[in-house]
Tab-separated table of C-alpha atoms in Angstrom:
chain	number	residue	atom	x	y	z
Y	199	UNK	CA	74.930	78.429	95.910
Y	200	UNK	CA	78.552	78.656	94.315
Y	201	UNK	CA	80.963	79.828	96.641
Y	202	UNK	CA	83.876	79.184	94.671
Y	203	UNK	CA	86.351	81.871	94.701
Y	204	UNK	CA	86.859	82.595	91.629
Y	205	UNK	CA	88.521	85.196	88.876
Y	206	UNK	CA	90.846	87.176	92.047
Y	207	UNK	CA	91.947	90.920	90.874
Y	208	UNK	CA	94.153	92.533	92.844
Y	209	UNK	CA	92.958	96.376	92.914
Y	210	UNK	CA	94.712	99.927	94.036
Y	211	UNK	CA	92.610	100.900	97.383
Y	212	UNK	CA	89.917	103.336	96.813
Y	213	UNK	CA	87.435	104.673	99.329
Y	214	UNK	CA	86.507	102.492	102.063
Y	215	UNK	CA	83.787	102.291	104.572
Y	216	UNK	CA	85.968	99.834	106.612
Y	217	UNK	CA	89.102	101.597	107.301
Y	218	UNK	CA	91.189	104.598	106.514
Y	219	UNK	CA	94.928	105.196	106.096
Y	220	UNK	CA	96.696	107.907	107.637
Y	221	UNK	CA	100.265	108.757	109.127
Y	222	UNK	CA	101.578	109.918	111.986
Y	223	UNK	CA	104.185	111.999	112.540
Y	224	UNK	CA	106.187	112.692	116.506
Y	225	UNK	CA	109.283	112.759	117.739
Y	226	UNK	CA	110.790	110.298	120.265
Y	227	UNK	CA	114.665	110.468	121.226
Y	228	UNK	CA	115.286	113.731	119.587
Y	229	UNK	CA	114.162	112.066	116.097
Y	230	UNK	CA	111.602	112.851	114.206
Y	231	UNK	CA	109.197	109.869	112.855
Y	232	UNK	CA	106.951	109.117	110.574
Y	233	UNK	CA	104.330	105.848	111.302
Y	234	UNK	CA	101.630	104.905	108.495
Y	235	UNK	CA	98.400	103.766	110.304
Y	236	UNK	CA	94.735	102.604	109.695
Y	237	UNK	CA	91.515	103.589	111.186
Y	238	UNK	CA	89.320	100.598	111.560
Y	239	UNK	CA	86.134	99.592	113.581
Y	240	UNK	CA	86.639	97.825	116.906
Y	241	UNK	CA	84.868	94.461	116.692
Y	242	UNK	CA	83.467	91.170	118.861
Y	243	UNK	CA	84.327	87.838	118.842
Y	244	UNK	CA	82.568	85.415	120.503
Y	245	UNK	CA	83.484	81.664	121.603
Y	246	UNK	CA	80.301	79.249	121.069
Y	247	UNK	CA	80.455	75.497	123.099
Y	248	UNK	CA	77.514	73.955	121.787
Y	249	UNK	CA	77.064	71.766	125.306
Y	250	UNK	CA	75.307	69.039	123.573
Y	251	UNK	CA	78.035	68.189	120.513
Y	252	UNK	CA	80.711	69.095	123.524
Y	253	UNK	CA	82.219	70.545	120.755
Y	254	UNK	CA	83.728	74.174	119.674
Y	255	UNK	CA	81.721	75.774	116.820
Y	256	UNK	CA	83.862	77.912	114.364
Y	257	UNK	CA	83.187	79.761	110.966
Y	258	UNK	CA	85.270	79.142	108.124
Y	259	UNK	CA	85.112	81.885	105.476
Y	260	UNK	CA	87.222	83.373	103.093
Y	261	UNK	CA	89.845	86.016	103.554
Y	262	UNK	CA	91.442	87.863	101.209
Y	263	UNK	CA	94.341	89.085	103.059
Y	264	UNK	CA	94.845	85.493	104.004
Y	265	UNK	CA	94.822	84.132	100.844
Y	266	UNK	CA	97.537	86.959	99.825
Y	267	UNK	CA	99.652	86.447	102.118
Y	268	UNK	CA	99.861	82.713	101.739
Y	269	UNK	CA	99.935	82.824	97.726
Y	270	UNK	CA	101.731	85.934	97.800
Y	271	UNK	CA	99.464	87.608	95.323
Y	272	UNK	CA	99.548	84.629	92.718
Y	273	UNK	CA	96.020	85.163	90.983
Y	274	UNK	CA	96.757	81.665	89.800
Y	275	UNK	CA	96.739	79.959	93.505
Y	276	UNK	CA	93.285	79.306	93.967
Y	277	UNK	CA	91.722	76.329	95.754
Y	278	UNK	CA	89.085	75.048	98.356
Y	279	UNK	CA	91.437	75.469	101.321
Y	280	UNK	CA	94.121	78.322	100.530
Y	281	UNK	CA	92.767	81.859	102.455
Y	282	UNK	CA	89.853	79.870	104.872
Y	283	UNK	CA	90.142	81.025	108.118
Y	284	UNK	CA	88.834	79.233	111.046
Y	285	UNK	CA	87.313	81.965	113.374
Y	286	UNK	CA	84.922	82.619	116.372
Y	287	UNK	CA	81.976	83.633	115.840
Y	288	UNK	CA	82.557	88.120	115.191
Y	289	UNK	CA	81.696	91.015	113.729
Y	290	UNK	CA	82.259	95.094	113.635
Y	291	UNK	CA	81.301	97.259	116.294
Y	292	UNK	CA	79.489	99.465	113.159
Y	293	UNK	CA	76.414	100.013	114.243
Y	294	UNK	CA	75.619	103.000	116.166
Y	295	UNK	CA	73.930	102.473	119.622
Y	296	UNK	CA	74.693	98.854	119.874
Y	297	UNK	CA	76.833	97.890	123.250
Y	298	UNK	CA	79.421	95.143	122.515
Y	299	UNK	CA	77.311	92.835	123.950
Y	300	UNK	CA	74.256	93.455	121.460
Y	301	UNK	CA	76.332	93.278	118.616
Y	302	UNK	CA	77.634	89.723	119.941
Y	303	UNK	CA	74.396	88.824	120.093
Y	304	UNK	CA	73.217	89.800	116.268
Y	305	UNK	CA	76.679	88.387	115.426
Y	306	UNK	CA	75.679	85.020	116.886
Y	307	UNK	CA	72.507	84.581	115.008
Y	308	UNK	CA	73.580	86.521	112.130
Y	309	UNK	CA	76.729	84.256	111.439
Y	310	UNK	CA	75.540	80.734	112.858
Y	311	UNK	CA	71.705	80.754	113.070
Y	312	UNK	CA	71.461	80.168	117.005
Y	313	UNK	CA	69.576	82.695	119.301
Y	314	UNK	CA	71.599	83.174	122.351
Y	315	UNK	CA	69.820	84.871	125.097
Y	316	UNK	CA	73.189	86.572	126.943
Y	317	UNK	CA	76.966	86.455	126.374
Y	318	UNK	CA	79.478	86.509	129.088
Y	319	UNK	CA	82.726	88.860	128.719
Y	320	UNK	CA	85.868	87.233	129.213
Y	321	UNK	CA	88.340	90.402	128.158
Y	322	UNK	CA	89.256	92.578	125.756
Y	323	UNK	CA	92.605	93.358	123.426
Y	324	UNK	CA	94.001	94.649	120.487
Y	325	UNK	CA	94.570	93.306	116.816
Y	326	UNK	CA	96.896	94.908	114.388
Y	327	UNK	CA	99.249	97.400	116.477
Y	328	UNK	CA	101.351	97.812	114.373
Y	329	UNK	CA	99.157	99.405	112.044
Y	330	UNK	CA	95.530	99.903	113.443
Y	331	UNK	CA	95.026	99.568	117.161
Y	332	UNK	CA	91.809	98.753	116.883
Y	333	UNK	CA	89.808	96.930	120.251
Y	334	UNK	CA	88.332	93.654	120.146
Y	335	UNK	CA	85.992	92.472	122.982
Y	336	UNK	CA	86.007	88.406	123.660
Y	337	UNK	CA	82.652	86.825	125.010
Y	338	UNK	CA	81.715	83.440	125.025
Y	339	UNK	CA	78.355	81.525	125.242
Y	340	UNK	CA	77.511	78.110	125.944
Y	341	UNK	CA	74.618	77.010	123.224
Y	342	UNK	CA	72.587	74.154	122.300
Y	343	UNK	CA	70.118	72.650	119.578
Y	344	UNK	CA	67.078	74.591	121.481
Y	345	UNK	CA	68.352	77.922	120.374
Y	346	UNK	CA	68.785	76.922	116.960
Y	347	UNK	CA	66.457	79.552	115.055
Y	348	UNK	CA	68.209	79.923	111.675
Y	349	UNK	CA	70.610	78.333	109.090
Y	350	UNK	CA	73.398	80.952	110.031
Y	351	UNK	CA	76.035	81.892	106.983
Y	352	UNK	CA	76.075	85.679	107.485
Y	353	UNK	CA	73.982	88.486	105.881
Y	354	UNK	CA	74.500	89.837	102.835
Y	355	UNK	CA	76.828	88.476	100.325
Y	356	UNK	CA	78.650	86.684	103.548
Y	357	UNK	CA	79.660	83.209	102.620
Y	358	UNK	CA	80.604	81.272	106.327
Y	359	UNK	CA	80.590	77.662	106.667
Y	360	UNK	CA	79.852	76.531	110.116
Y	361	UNK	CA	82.660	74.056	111.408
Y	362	UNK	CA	82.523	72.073	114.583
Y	363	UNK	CA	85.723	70.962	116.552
Y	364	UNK	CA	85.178	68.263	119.090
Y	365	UNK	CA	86.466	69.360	122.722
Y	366	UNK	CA	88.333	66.478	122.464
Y	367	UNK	CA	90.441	67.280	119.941
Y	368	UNK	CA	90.608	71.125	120.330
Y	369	UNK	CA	94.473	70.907	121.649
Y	370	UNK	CA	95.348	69.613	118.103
Y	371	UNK	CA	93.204	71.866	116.819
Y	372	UNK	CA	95.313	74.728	118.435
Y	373	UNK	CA	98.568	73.583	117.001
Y	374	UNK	CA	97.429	72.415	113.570
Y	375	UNK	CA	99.215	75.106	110.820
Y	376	UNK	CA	97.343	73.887	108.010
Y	377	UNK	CA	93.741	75.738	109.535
Y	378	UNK	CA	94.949	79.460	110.097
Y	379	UNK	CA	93.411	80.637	113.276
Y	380	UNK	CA	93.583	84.111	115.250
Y	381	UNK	CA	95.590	84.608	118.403
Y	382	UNK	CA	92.378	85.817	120.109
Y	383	UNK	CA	90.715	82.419	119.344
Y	384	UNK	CA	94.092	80.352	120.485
Y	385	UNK	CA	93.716	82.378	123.932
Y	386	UNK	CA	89.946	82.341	124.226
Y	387	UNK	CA	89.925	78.581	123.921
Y	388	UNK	CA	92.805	77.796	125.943
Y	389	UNK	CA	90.951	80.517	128.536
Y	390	UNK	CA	87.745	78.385	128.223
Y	391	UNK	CA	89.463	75.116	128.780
Y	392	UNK	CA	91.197	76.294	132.109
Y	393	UNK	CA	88.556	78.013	132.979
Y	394	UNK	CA	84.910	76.813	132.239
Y	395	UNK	CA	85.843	73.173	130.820
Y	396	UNK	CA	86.462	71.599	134.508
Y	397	UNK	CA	83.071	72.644	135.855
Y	398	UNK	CA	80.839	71.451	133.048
């Protein structure tokens, strides 16, 4: 499988099944304002220790917004590294019927091939309030070789590389620049290394 990026076009927004822009218009200190927004889905993320690497397991995959924002649109800028995130494990809340927790569990298996019976909630918060609000619910699991059921990568025309991060080294992990990372995954890990890292 290539999964080069390759041949970037930058495009005018058409319709979209993923979000939807829209303003808002109120008044607040005898002003009236205008505030451009986007409707998007509210999504999981979920921290995997895999108990038996005692290591972190992230996805790297590509993201376009990423990669614009770092090249600033320069079709030109294209490598191996420049737009890879490094991300928990996540996915939209899209599918109708499906609890949070469900879709953290087809996430799981979906994105990295293991079969995790349960995830636990830690919290939940918001990404993009400037311009979205939209809810994202953390959960973690612990996992190990047993529930291994599947190669992982995503569904689809999903490209995710499966990257593990030795507990050991996960503080430098946090503070290394050069592998863009959430906030929600710098919390969720420094959460899980307060919380769940002295009792194991």
């Amino acid at each position: 499988m290539d999964t080069a990026i390759k041949d970037i076009e930058i495009t005018e927004l058409g319709e979209s099944k993923y979000i939807r822009p829209f303003s808002i218009v109120f008044s607040q200190n005898g002003m009236r304002r205008k505030w451009d927004c986007i409707k998007a889905h509210d999504s999981v993320s979920i921290l995997l220790y895999h108990k038996d690497k005692d290591a972190f397991l992230f996805v790297k995959q590509f993201r376009p917004s990423l990669w614009y924002h770092e090249t600033g649109g320069d079709t030109s800028k294209i490598d191996e590294n420049t737009g890879f995130s490094y991300e928990f494990c996540a996915g939209l809340c899209d599918k109708e019927g499906l609890e949070p927790k469900e879709v953290a569990i087809e996430e799981v298996l979906e994105e990295t091939g293991y079969a995790v019976p349960s995830v636990n909630y830690i919290t939940s918060s918001f990404t993009g309030l400037g311009f979205s609000a939209n809810r994202q619910s953390l959960f973690y699991a612990i996992i190990d070789e047993s529930m291994k059921k599947g190669q992982g990568g995503g569904v689809d025309d999903e490209c995710i590389e499966l990257v593990f991060i030795a507990r050991k080294d996960i503080y430098e992990f946090l503070y290394d620049e050069s592998k863009p990372k959430g906030a929600g995954a710098l919390f969720g890990l420094l959460w899980f290394m307060t919380n769940v890292a002295p009792k194991l």
